[in-house]
Amino acid sequence: QKEVEQNSGPLSVPEGAIASLNCTYSDRVSQSFFWYRQYSGKSPELIMSIYSNGDKEDGRFTAQLNKASQYVSLLIRDSQPSDSATYLCAVKSIRGGSQGNLIFGKGTKLSVKP
Amino acid sequence: GAGVSQSPSNKVTEKGKDVELRCDPISGHTALYWYRQSLGQGLEFLIYFQGNSAPDKSGLPSDRFSAERTGGSVSTLTIQRTQQEDSAVYLCASSFSWVPSTDTQYFGPGTRLTVL
């Protein structure tokens, strides 16, 4: 069973702090990893994709991938109240006849307190 | 450029009726995906198109669900004889291809389906 696991939260951090979101996945051959943000009542919005081990930075966001440990994380620096949302970790399935669908974790709800 | 569009944004129907949901992907994107998200639940994969063909229909929950894509662009998801458990937000996404580094999926705003 291919799975993506995330802590459901809520994760509460003060404004200006670093928020750390974690995700583990079960399929060792996965090659594509994504973080999406979803505000209540809205559709998922891409934050970042990552394909290689290590860190990838984009503004206040840093994604980290460790394929050996099957672990993906997202760091949000200088957290703002507008970052309050549910963060979805997604891993692309490539086994069998499945060549493209994403397997999503259930999401971590982040709350940034002013 | 324009993102993924979906219509209608909201659909209320009676149990047993058929519904059609439409998705217009980003221009030039060859891959198209349908997911659904039930209240408080995670995103569930339904079906995937590469061009006009659907190599992966494994996520369709029953034979009441079908989808087609014509001209490598617009896709329609049809639910026949709707049931109350079909109530959910149906999300469409598209990507340039399924090859890593070009496989980022961008989501449309979704269609909220309510079956009374």
JSON list of N, CA and C in Angstrom, two decimals, chain A residues 31-32 34 36 38 41-46 49 51 88 92 94-95 97-106, chain B residues 33 35 37 41-43 45 48 55-56 58 91 97-110 112:
[
{"chain": "A", "resi": 31, "resn": "GLN", "atom": "N", "xyz": [10.00, 9.52, -7.47]},
{"chain": "A", "resi": 31, "resn": "GLN", "atom": "CA", "xyz": [11.02, 10.45, -7.94]},
{"chain": "A", "resi": 31, "resn": "GLN", "atom": "C", "xyz": [10.60, 11.90, -7.84]},
{"chain": "A", "resi": 32, "resn": "SER", "atom": "N", "xyz": [9.30, 12.14, -7.70]},
{"chain": "A", "resi": 32, "resn": "SER", "atom": "CA", "xyz": [8.78, 13.51, -7.73]},
{"chain": "A", "resi": 32, "resn": "SER", "atom": "C", "xyz": [7.99, 13.78, -6.46]},
{"chain": "A", "resi": 34, "resn": "PHE", "atom": "N", "xyz": [6.13, 16.96, -3.95]},
{"chain": "A", "resi": 34, "resn": "PHE", "atom": "CA", "xyz": [5.52, 18.29, -4.04]},
{"chain": "A", "resi": 34, "resn": "PHE", "atom": "C", "xyz": [4.95, 18.71, -2.69]},
{"chain": "A", "resi": 36, "resn": "TYR", "atom": "N", "xyz": [1.98, 21.39, -1.45]},
{"chain": "A", "resi": 36, "resn": "TYR", "atom": "CA", "xyz": [0.87, 22.28, -1.82]},
{"chain": "A", "resi": 36, "resn": "TYR", "atom": "C", "xyz": [0.33, 22.94, -0.56]},
{"chain": "A", "resi": 38, "resn": "GLN", "atom": "N", "xyz": [-3.24, 24.64, 0.93]},
{"chain": "A", "resi": 38, "resn": "GLN", "atom": "CA", "xyz": [-4.67, 24.68, 0.68]},
{"chain": "A", "resi": 38, "resn": "GLN", "atom": "C", "xyz": [-5.36, 25.51, 1.76]},
{"chain": "A", "resi": 41, "resn": "GLY", "atom": "N", "xyz": [-11.67, 25.92, 1.84]},
{"chain": "A", "resi": 41, "resn": "GLY", "atom": "CA", "xyz": [-12.62, 26.17, 0.76]},
{"chain": "A", "resi": 41, "resn": "GLY", "atom": "C", "xyz": [-11.98, 26.44, -0.59]},
{"chain": "A", "resi": 42, "resn": "LYS", "atom": "N", "xyz": [-10.68, 26.32, -0.66]},
{"chain": "A", "resi": 42, "resn": "LYS", "atom": "CA", "xyz": [-9.96, 26.57, -1.92]},
{"chain": "A", "resi": 42, "resn": "LYS", "atom": "C", "xyz": [-9.27, 25.31, -2.41]},
{"chain": "A", "resi": 43, "resn": "SER", "atom": "N", "xyz": [-8.78, 25.35, -3.64]},
{"chain": "A", "resi": 43, "resn": "SER", "atom": "CA", "xyz": [-8.07, 24.20, -4.19]},
{"chain": "A", "resi": 43, "resn": "SER", "atom": "C", "xyz": [-6.58, 24.28, -3.83]},
{"chain": "A", "resi": 44, "resn": "PRO", "atom": "N", "xyz": [-5.87, 23.16, -3.95]},
{"chain": "A", "resi": 44, "resn": "PRO", "atom": "CA", "xyz": [-4.44, 23.17, -3.61]},
{"chain": "A", "resi": 44, "resn": "PRO", "atom": "C", "xyz": [-3.64, 24.09, -4.54]},
{"chain": "A", "resi": 45, "resn": "GLU", "atom": "N", "xyz": [-2.70, 24.76, -3.95]},
{"chain": "A", "resi": 45, "resn": "GLU", "atom": "CA", "xyz": [-1.84, 25.70, -4.67]},
{"chain": "A", "resi": 45, "resn": "GLU", "atom": "C", "xyz": [-0.41, 25.23, -4.50]},
{"chain": "A", "resi": 46, "resn": "LEU", "atom": "N", "xyz": [0.33, 25.07, -5.59]},
{"chain": "A", "resi": 46, "resn": "LEU", "atom": "CA", "xyz": [1.69, 24.57, -5.53]},
{"chain": "A", "resi": 46, "resn": "LEU", "atom": "C", "xyz": [2.61, 25.54, -4.81]},
{"chain": "A", "resi": 49, "resn": "SER", "atom": "N", "xyz": [8.20, 22.02, -5.87]},
{"chain": "A", "resi": 49, "resn": "SER", "atom": "CA", "xyz": [8.50, 20.64, -6.26]},
{"chain": "A", "resi": 49, "resn": "SER", "atom": "C", "xyz": [9.96, 20.37, -5.93]},
{"chain": "A", "resi": 51, "resn": "TYR", "atom": "N", "xyz": [13.04, 17.10, -6.56]},
{"chain": "A", "resi": 51, "resn": "TYR", "atom": "CA", "xyz": [13.31, 15.83, -7.22]},
{"chain": "A", "resi": 51, "resn": "TYR", "atom": "C", "xyz": [14.61, 15.18, -6.75]},
{"chain": "A", "resi": 88, "resn": "LEU", "atom": "N", "xyz": [-0.15, 20.27, 2.19]},
{"chain": "A", "resi": 88, "resn": "LEU", "atom": "CA", "xyz": [-0.27, 18.91, 1.68]},
{"chain": "A", "resi": 88, "resn": "LEU", "atom": "C", "xyz": [1.04, 18.46, 1.06]},
{"chain": "A", "resi": 92, "resn": "LYS", "atom": "N", "xyz": [4.48, 11.46, -6.31]},
{"chain": "A", "resi": 92, "resn": "LYS", "atom": "CA", "xyz": [3.95, 10.92, -7.55]},
{"chain": "A", "resi": 92, "resn": "LYS", "atom": "C", "xyz": [4.15, 9.41, -7.60]},
{"chain": "A", "resi": 94, "resn": "ILE", "atom": "N", "xyz": [4.54, 5.92, -9.52]},
{"chain": "A", "resi": 94, "resn": "ILE", "atom": "CA", "xyz": [5.01, 5.49, -10.83]},
{"chain": "A", "resi": 94, "resn": "ILE", "atom": "C", "xyz": [4.98, 3.99, -11.00]},
{"chain": "A", "resi": 95, "resn": "ARG", "atom": "N", "xyz": [4.32, 3.28, -10.09]},
{"chain": "A", "resi": 95, "resn": "ARG", "atom": "CA", "xyz": [4.30, 1.83, -10.19]},
{"chain": "A", "resi": 95, "resn": "ARG", "atom": "C", "xyz": [3.18, 1.35, -11.09]},
{"chain": "A", "resi": 97, "resn": "GLY", "atom": "N", "xyz": [0.57, 0.46, -13.78]},
{"chain": "A", "resi": 97, "resn": "GLY", "atom": "CA", "xyz": [-0.04, 1.28, -14.81]},
{"chain": "A", "resi": 97, "resn": "GLY", "atom": "C", "xyz": [-0.18, 2.72, -14.43]},
{"chain": "A", "resi": 98, "resn": "SER", "atom": "N", "xyz": [0.20, 3.03, -13.23]},
{"chain": "A", "resi": 98, "resn": "SER", "atom": "CA", "xyz": [0.04, 4.41, -12.76]},
{"chain": "A", "resi": 98, "resn": "SER", "atom": "C", "xyz": [1.30, 5.19, -13.11]},
{"chain": "A", "resi": 99, "resn": "GLN", "atom": "N", "xyz": [1.17, 6.18, -13.95]},
{"chain": "A", "resi": 99, "resn": "GLN", "atom": "CA", "xyz": [2.33, 6.94, -14.39]},
{"chain": "A", "resi": 99, "resn": "GLN", "atom": "C", "xyz": [2.28, 8.39, -14.00]},
{"chain": "A", "resi": 100, "resn": "GLY", "atom": "N", "xyz": [1.34, 8.75, -13.19]},
{"chain": "A", "resi": 100, "resn": "GLY", "atom": "CA", "xyz": [1.33, 10.18, -12.94]},
{"chain": "A", "resi": 100, "resn": "GLY", "atom": "C", "xyz": [0.52, 10.69, -11.79]},
{"chain": "A", "resi": 101, "resn": "ASN", "atom": "N", "xyz": [-0.36, 9.87, -11.21]},
{"chain": "A", "resi": 101, "resn": "ASN", "atom": "CA", "xyz": [-1.19, 10.48, -10.19]},
{"chain": "A", "resi": 101, "resn": "ASN", "atom": "C", "xyz": [-0.40, 10.74, -8.92]},
{"chain": "A", "resi": 102, "resn": "LEU", "atom": "N", "xyz": [-0.82, 11.75, -8.20]},
{"chain": "A", "resi": 102, "resn": "LEU", "atom": "CA", "xyz": [-0.21, 12.08, -6.93]},
{"chain": "A", "resi": 102, "resn": "LEU", "atom": "C", "xyz": [-0.91, 11.35, -5.80]},
{"chain": "A", "resi": 103, "resn": "ILE", "atom": "N", "xyz": [-0.09, 10.93, -4.85]},
{"chain": "A", "resi": 103, "resn": "ILE", "atom": "CA", "xyz": [-0.63, 10.38, -3.62]},
{"chain": "A", "resi": 103, "resn": "ILE", "atom": "C", "xyz": [-0.42, 11.45, -2.56]},
{"chain": "A", "resi": 104, "resn": "PHE", "atom": "N", "xyz": [-1.49, 11.88, -1.94]},
{"chain": "A", "resi": 104, "resn": "PHE", "atom": "CA", "xyz": [-1.44, 12.97, -0.99]},
{"chain": "A", "resi": 104, "resn": "PHE", "atom": "C", "xyz": [-1.47, 12.48, 0.44]},
{"chain": "A", "resi": 105, "resn": "GLY", "atom": "N", "xyz": [-0.72, 13.17, 1.30]},
{"chain": "A", "resi": 105, "resn": "GLY", "atom": "CA", "xyz": [-0.94, 13.02, 2.72]},
{"chain": "A", "resi": 105, "resn": "GLY", "atom": "C", "xyz": [-2.22, 13.73, 3.11]},
{"chain": "A", "resi": 106, "resn": "LYS", "atom": "N", "xyz": [-2.65, 13.53, 4.31]},
{"chain": "A", "resi": 106, "resn": "LYS", "atom": "CA", "xyz": [-3.89, 14.14, 4.76]},
{"chain": "A", "resi": 106, "resn": "LYS", "atom": "C", "xyz": [-3.72, 15.61, 5.14]},
{"chain": "B", "resi": 33, "resn": "TYR", "atom": "N", "xyz": [-5.64, 15.22, -14.86]},
{"chain": "B", "resi": 33, "resn": "TYR", "atom": "CA", "xyz": [-5.96, 14.35, -13.72]},
{"chain": "B", "resi": 33, "resn": "TYR", "atom": "C", "xyz": [-7.26, 14.81, -13.07]},
{"chain": "B", "resi": 35, "resn": "TYR", "atom": "N", "xyz": [-9.28, 14.36, -9.38]},
{"chain": "B", "resi": 35, "resn": "TYR", "atom": "CA", "xyz": [-9.25, 13.94, -7.99]},
{"chain": "B", "resi": 35, "resn": "TYR", "atom": "C", "xyz": [-10.57, 14.36, -7.35]},
{"chain": "B", "resi": 37, "resn": "GLN", "atom": "N", "xyz": [-12.20, 15.37, -3.28]},
{"chain": "B", "resi": 37, "resn": "GLN", "atom": "CA", "xyz": [-11.89, 15.63, -1.88]},
{"chain": "B", "resi": 37, "resn": "GLN", "atom": "C", "xyz": [-13.21, 15.72, -1.13]},
{"chain": "B", "resi": 41, "resn": "GLN", "atom": "N", "xyz": [-11.59, 15.08, 4.29]},
{"chain": "B", "resi": 41, "resn": "GLN", "atom": "CA", "xyz": [-10.77, 13.96, 3.83]},
{"chain": "B", "resi": 41, "resn": "GLN", "atom": "C", "xyz": [-9.64, 14.44, 2.92]},
{"chain": "B", "resi": 42, "resn": "GLY", "atom": "N", "xyz": [-8.74, 13.54, 2.66]},
{"chain": "B", "resi": 42, "resn": "GLY", "atom": "CA", "xyz": [-7.63, 13.86, 1.77]},
{"chain": "B", "resi": 42, "resn": "GLY", "atom": "C", "xyz": [-8.05, 13.79, 0.31]},
{"chain": "B", "resi": 43, "resn": "LEU", "atom": "N", "xyz": [-7.15, 14.12, -0.57]},
{"chain": "B", "resi": 43, "resn": "LEU", "atom": "CA", "xyz": [-7.42, 14.07, -2.00]},
{"chain": "B", "resi": 43, "resn": "LEU", "atom": "C", "xyz": [-7.29, 12.63, -2.49]},
{"chain": "B", "resi": 45, "resn": "PHE", "atom": "N", "xyz": [-7.34, 10.13, -5.82]},
{"chain": "B", "resi": 45, "resn": "PHE", "atom": "CA", "xyz": [-7.15, 10.08, -7.28]},
{"chain": "B", "resi": 45, "resn": "PHE", "atom": "C", "xyz": [-8.29, 9.32, -7.94]},
{"chain": "B", "resi": 48, "resn": "TYR", "atom": "N", "xyz": [-6.61, 9.49, -14.83]},
{"chain": "B", "resi": 48, "resn": "TYR", "atom": "CA", "xyz": [-5.50, 10.25, -15.42]},
{"chain": "B", "resi": 48, "resn": "TYR", "atom": "C", "xyz": [-5.56, 10.08, -16.94]},
{"chain": "B", "resi": 55, "resn": "PRO", "atom": "N", "xyz": [-4.64, 5.85, -19.47]},
{"chain": "B", "resi": 55, "resn": "PRO", "atom": "CA", "xyz": [-3.93, 4.63, -19.10]},
{"chain": "B", "resi": 55, "resn": "PRO", "atom": "C", "xyz": [-4.21, 4.18, -17.68]},
{"chain": "B", "resi": 56, "resn": "ASP", "atom": "N", "xyz": [-4.76, 5.07, -16.85]},
{"chain": "B", "resi": 56, "resn": "ASP", "atom": "CA", "xyz": [-4.98, 4.70, -15.46]},
{"chain": "B", "resi": 56, "resn": "ASP", "atom": "C", "xyz": [-6.37, 5.13, -15.02]},
{"chain": "B", "resi": 58, "resn": "SER", "atom": "N", "xyz": [-7.74, 3.41, -12.46]},
{"chain": "B", "resi": 58, "resn": "SER", "atom": "CA", "xyz": [-7.83, 2.57, -11.26]},
{"chain": "B", "resi": 58, "resn": "SER", "atom": "C", "xyz": [-8.55, 3.23, -10.11]},
{"chain": "B", "resi": 91, "resn": "LEU", "atom": "N", "xyz": [-11.77, 17.91, -8.18]},
{"chain": "B", "resi": 91, "resn": "LEU", "atom": "CA", "xyz": [-10.67, 18.76, -8.61]},
{"chain": "B", "resi": 91, "resn": "LEU", "atom": "C", "xyz": [-10.02, 18.20, -9.86]},
{"chain": "B", "resi": 97, "resn": "SER", "atom": "N", "xyz": [3.70, 17.22, -18.76]},
{"chain": "B", "resi": 97, "resn": "SER", "atom": "CA", "xyz": [3.80, 15.80, -19.10]},
{"chain": "B", "resi": 97, "resn": "SER", "atom": "C", "xyz": [3.88, 15.03, -17.80]},
{"chain": "B", "resi": 98, "resn": "TRP", "atom": "N", "xyz": [4.15, 13.73, -17.89]},
{"chain": "B", "resi": 98, "resn": "TRP", "atom": "CA", "xyz": [4.31, 12.94, -16.68]},
{"chain": "B", "resi": 98, "resn": "TRP", "atom": "C", "xyz": [5.78, 12.69, -16.36]},
{"chain": "B", "resi": 99, "resn": "VAL", "atom": "N", "xyz": [6.68, 13.24, -17.18]},
{"chain": "B", "resi": 99, "resn": "VAL", "atom": "CA", "xyz": [8.11, 13.04, -16.98]},
{"chain": "B", "resi": 99, "resn": "VAL", "atom": "C", "xyz": [8.59, 13.92, -15.82]},
{"chain": "B", "resi": 100, "resn": "PRO", "atom": "N", "xyz": [9.37, 13.35, -14.89]},
{"chain": "B", "resi": 100, "resn": "PRO", "atom": "CA", "xyz": [9.87, 14.17, -13.77]},
{"chain": "B", "resi": 100, "resn": "PRO", "atom": "C", "xyz": [10.55, 15.45, -14.27]},
{"chain": "B", "resi": 101, "resn": "SER", "atom": "N", "xyz": [10.30, 16.49, -13.57]},
{"chain": "B", "resi": 101, "resn": "SER", "atom": "CA", "xyz": [10.74, 17.87, -13.79]},
{"chain": "B", "resi": 101, "resn": "SER", "atom": "C", "xyz": [9.75, 18.63, -14.68]},
{"chain": "B", "resi": 102, "resn": "THR", "atom": "N", "xyz": [8.89, 17.92, -15.39]},
{"chain": "B", "resi": 102, "resn": "THR", "atom": "CA", "xyz": [7.82, 18.59, -16.15]},
{"chain": "B", "resi": 102, "resn": "THR", "atom": "C", "xyz": [6.46, 18.10, -15.68]},
{"chain": "B", "resi": 103, "resn": "ASP", "atom": "N", "xyz": [6.43, 17.45, -14.51]},
{"chain": "B", "resi": 103, "resn": "ASP", "atom": "CA", "xyz": [5.22, 16.77, -14.06]},
{"chain": "B", "resi": 103, "resn": "ASP", "atom": "C", "xyz": [4.49, 17.50, -12.95]},
{"chain": "B", "resi": 104, "resn": "THR", "atom": "N", "xyz": [4.83, 18.77, -12.74]},
{"chain": "B", "resi": 104, "resn": "THR", "atom": "CA", "xyz": [4.13, 19.53, -11.70]},
{"chain": "B", "resi": 104, "resn": "THR", "atom": "C", "xyz": [2.67, 19.68, -12.08]},
{"chain": "B", "resi": 105, "resn": "GLN", "atom": "N", "xyz": [1.78, 19.32, -11.16]},
{"chain": "B", "resi": 105, "resn": "GLN", "atom": "CA", "xyz": [0.35, 19.40, -11.42]},
{"chain": "B", "resi": 105, "resn": "GLN", "atom": "C", "xyz": [-0.21, 20.70, -10.84]},
{"chain": "B", "resi": 106, "resn": "TYR", "atom": "N", "xyz": [-0.97, 21.39, -11.66]},
{"chain": "B", "resi": 106, "resn": "TYR", "atom": "CA", "xyz": [-1.63, 22.63, -11.27]},
{"chain": "B", "resi": 106, "resn": "TYR", "atom": "C", "xyz": [-3.13, 22.38, -11.22]},
{"chain": "B", "resi": 107, "resn": "PHE", "atom": "N", "xyz": [-3.72, 22.80, -10.12]},
{"chain": "B", "resi": 107, "resn": "PHE", "atom": "CA", "xyz": [-5.12, 22.48, -9.88]},
{"chain": "B", "resi": 107, "resn": "PHE", "atom": "C", "xyz": [-6.06, 23.60, -10.30]},
{"chain": "B", "resi": 108, "resn": "GLY", "atom": "N", "xyz": [-7.23, 23.19, -10.75]},
{"chain": "B", "resi": 108, "resn": "GLY", "atom": "CA", "xyz": [-8.31, 24.12, -10.98]},
{"chain": "B", "resi": 108, "resn": "GLY", "atom": "C", "xyz": [-9.02, 24.43, -9.68]},
{"chain": "B", "resi": 109, "resn": "PRO", "atom": "N", "xyz": [-10.04, 25.32, -9.74]},
{"chain": "B", "resi": 109, "resn": "PRO", "atom": "CA", "xyz": [-10.74, 25.74, -8.53]},
{"chain": "B", "resi": 109, "resn": "PRO", "atom": "C", "xyz": [-11.70, 24.69, -7.97]},
{"chain": "B", "resi": 110, "resn": "GLY", "atom": "N", "xyz": [-11.99, 23.67, -8.77]},
{"chain": "B", "resi": 110, "resn": "GLY", "atom": "CA", "xyz": [-12.86, 22.61, -8.28]},
{"chain": "B", "resi": 110, "resn": "GLY", "atom": "C", "xyz": [-14.33, 22.83, -8.57]},
{"chain": "B", "resi": 112, "resn": "ARG", "atom": "N", "xyz": [-17.86, 21.87, -6.62]},
{"chain": "B", "resi": 112, "resn": "ARG", "atom": "CA", "xyz": [-18.45, 21.33, -5.39]},
{"chain": "B", "resi": 112, "resn": "ARG", "atom": "C", "xyz": [-19.77, 20.67, -5.76]}
]
